[in-house]
Amino acid sequence: MKPASKGLALRGGPPVRRERLPYARPEILDEDVAAVVEVLRSGWLTTGPQVEAFEEAFAERMGARFAVALSSGTTALEAALFACGLGPGDEVVTSPLTFCATANAALRHGARPVFADVCDDTLCLDPDAAAAAIGVRTRVLLPVDYAGHPADLDAFAALARRAGLALVEDACHATGARLGGRPVGSRADIAVYSLHPVKHLAAGEGGVATTDDPELARRLRLYRSHGIDSDPRRRAERGDWRYEMVALGVNGRLSDVACALAQSQLRRLDRNLARRRALAATYDRALRDLPGIRLPVVRDGAEPAWHLYPIRVIAEVLGADRDLVHDALRAEGIGTNVHYLPVHLHPYYRDRFGLREGLCPVAEGAFRELLSLPLFHGMGDADAEDVVAALRKVVRELGGS
Ligand SMILES: Cc1ncc(COP(=O)(O)O)c(C=O)c1O
């Protein structure tokens, strides 16, 4: 590694900005506050009319017949696998380059996640690698729309059909993304979205599962309410106290308060997607000539939702590795993050399943290089200019060019 110059804030030089820019930040406007206050005054706190209203609006926006709101993206994934009938001994083929909740959802049902490698350009699950990982116990394919770029969904839909598997899409990064002119989620049996504060719609916590299949929608709702096959609101309307539990579910409900907030934000989704795309285009233009920095790739026909803008630091070219670039940017006032340590390399997976480095070399190699720059729809042009200035400075100083 070359010695870093004094110009870097890391070495005592003046930072590009004093107040640190986070890599993500939710945007709460007055209209969101008003929507929440109205619900608080309505007397409904848990499942009330806002849940159904949000579900209808979300399903319409995503082009799905049904949307089921759940307490988190994690619970929505678990509900989706339950709805597909996943059970002990079954296997789910999925991506290692994701938040651990994707794979954990299989473990919740006594099933096992099987990790197949990702494509080197999009870092989404590679359909060929997934096909090779299918065995006699495989029941579900679970690709992830990494960073908001759609996975190769036509290939996965064809593979699922051919192999007689369910296709569950983890679209937690990809609310509003499209592929070949169609919304993500539209090829899957069930698609899952997250309403976590760093995502496109921030409800505090929350998730949504969409499907076109009425039976899958019924099973998603069943899992959401402890496996009880009738809705408490409808029972109260009928004056009926009877209910029966017919399967093992959880309390996976989302509150009316959260649904009001999510609905208010859904109204701005198109505007926010446009803003994220504009910021990504700014980075593309301003950073493409930087040596040792690889920018995210967009495949033909893909319209990513730009949840993240993950660059890759090629240490052999830059002369500095990802961790040094992370530290240098942080000192310049720019927050970044790493998405992700491949799931199979977390201690839990290593220890429990004996998984090791070498299982998914493309994902593992990418992990060593990945760094997500700040990207959120409330970000200003001046913020983006600071990110560009800081990264250019860091590359210049660390690379010594
Ligand atoms: C790819 C992916 N899947 C699932 C989840 C889980 O979503 P939640 O945080 O809403 O439980 C996340 C959240 O970060 C995610 O990024």
CSV table of C-alpha atoms and ligand atoms in Angstrom, one decimal, residues 23 70-77 97-103 143-147 170-174 192-199 204-208 307-308 339-340, ligand 1:
chain,number,residue,atom,x,y,z
A,23,TYR,CA,-25.4,6.2,4.0
A,70,LEU,CA,-46.8,-8.0,8.1
A,71,SER,CA,-44.8,-6.8,11.0
A,72,SER,CA,-41.4,-6.8,9.1
A,73,GLY,CA,-39.8,-8.0,5.9
A,74,THR,CA,-38.4,-10.8,7.9
A,75,THR,CA,-41.8,-12.0,9.0
A,76,ALA,CA,-43.1,-11.6,5.5
A,77,LEU,CA,-40.3,-13.9,4.2
A,97,LEU,CA,-25.2,-11.8,-0.7
A,98,THR,CA,-28.1,-10.7,1.3
A,99,PHE,CA,-29.3,-9.7,4.7
A,100,CYS,CA,-29.2,-12.8,6.9
A,101,ALA,CA,-33.1,-12.7,7.3
A,102,THR,CA,-33.5,-14.1,3.8
A,103,ALA,CA,-31.8,-17.4,4.7
A,143,PRO,CA,-33.6,-14.9,-5.4
A,144,VAL,CA,-32.8,-11.4,-4.0
A,145,ASP,CA,-33.1,-8.2,-6.0
A,146,TYR,CA,-29.7,-7.0,-4.7
A,147,ALA,CA,-29.4,-3.2,-4.1
A,170,ASP,CA,-36.9,-11.2,-1.9
A,171,ALA,CA,-37.7,-7.7,-3.2
A,172,CYS,CA,-36.9,-5.9,0.0
A,173,HIS,CA,-34.5,-3.7,-1.8
A,174,ALA,CA,-36.6,-3.3,-4.9
A,192,VAL,CA,-41.6,-9.8,-0.2
A,193,TYR,CA,-40.9,-6.1,0.5
A,194,SER,CA,-39.6,-4.3,3.6
A,195,LEU,CA,-40.8,-1.1,5.2
A,196,HIS,CA,-37.7,-0.7,7.3
A,197,PRO,CA,-36.6,3.0,7.7
A,198,VAL,CA,-33.7,2.8,5.2
A,199,LYS,CA,-36.0,1.4,2.5
A,204,GLY,CA,-40.7,2.2,11.2
A,205,GLU,CA,-40.9,-1.5,10.9
A,206,GLY,CA,-43.0,-3.5,8.5
A,207,GLY,CA,-43.2,-5.8,5.5
A,208,VAL,CA,-45.5,-6.7,2.7
A,307,HIS,CA,-31.9,1.0,-2.7
A,308,LEU,CA,-28.1,1.1,-2.6
A,339,HIS,CA,-23.7,-5.0,2.0
A,340,TYR,CA,-23.0,-7.8,2.8
B,1,LIG,C1,-32.6,-8.3,1.3
B,1,LIG,C2,-33.4,-8.2,2.6
B,1,LIG,N1,-34.2,-9.1,3.0
B,1,LIG,C3,-34.9,-9.1,4.1
B,1,LIG,C4,-34.8,-8.0,5.0
B,1,LIG,C5,-35.6,-8.0,6.2
B,1,LIG,O1,-36.4,-6.9,6.3
B,1,LIG,P1,-36.9,-6.3,7.7
B,1,LIG,O2,-35.7,-5.5,8.2
B,1,LIG,O3,-38.1,-5.4,7.3
B,1,LIG,O4,-37.3,-7.4,8.6
B,1,LIG,C6,-33.9,-7.0,4.7
B,1,LIG,C7,-33.7,-5.9,5.6
B,1,LIG,O5,-32.8,-5.2,5.6
B,1,LIG,C8,-33.2,-7.1,3.4
B,1,LIG,O6,-32.3,-6.1,3.1
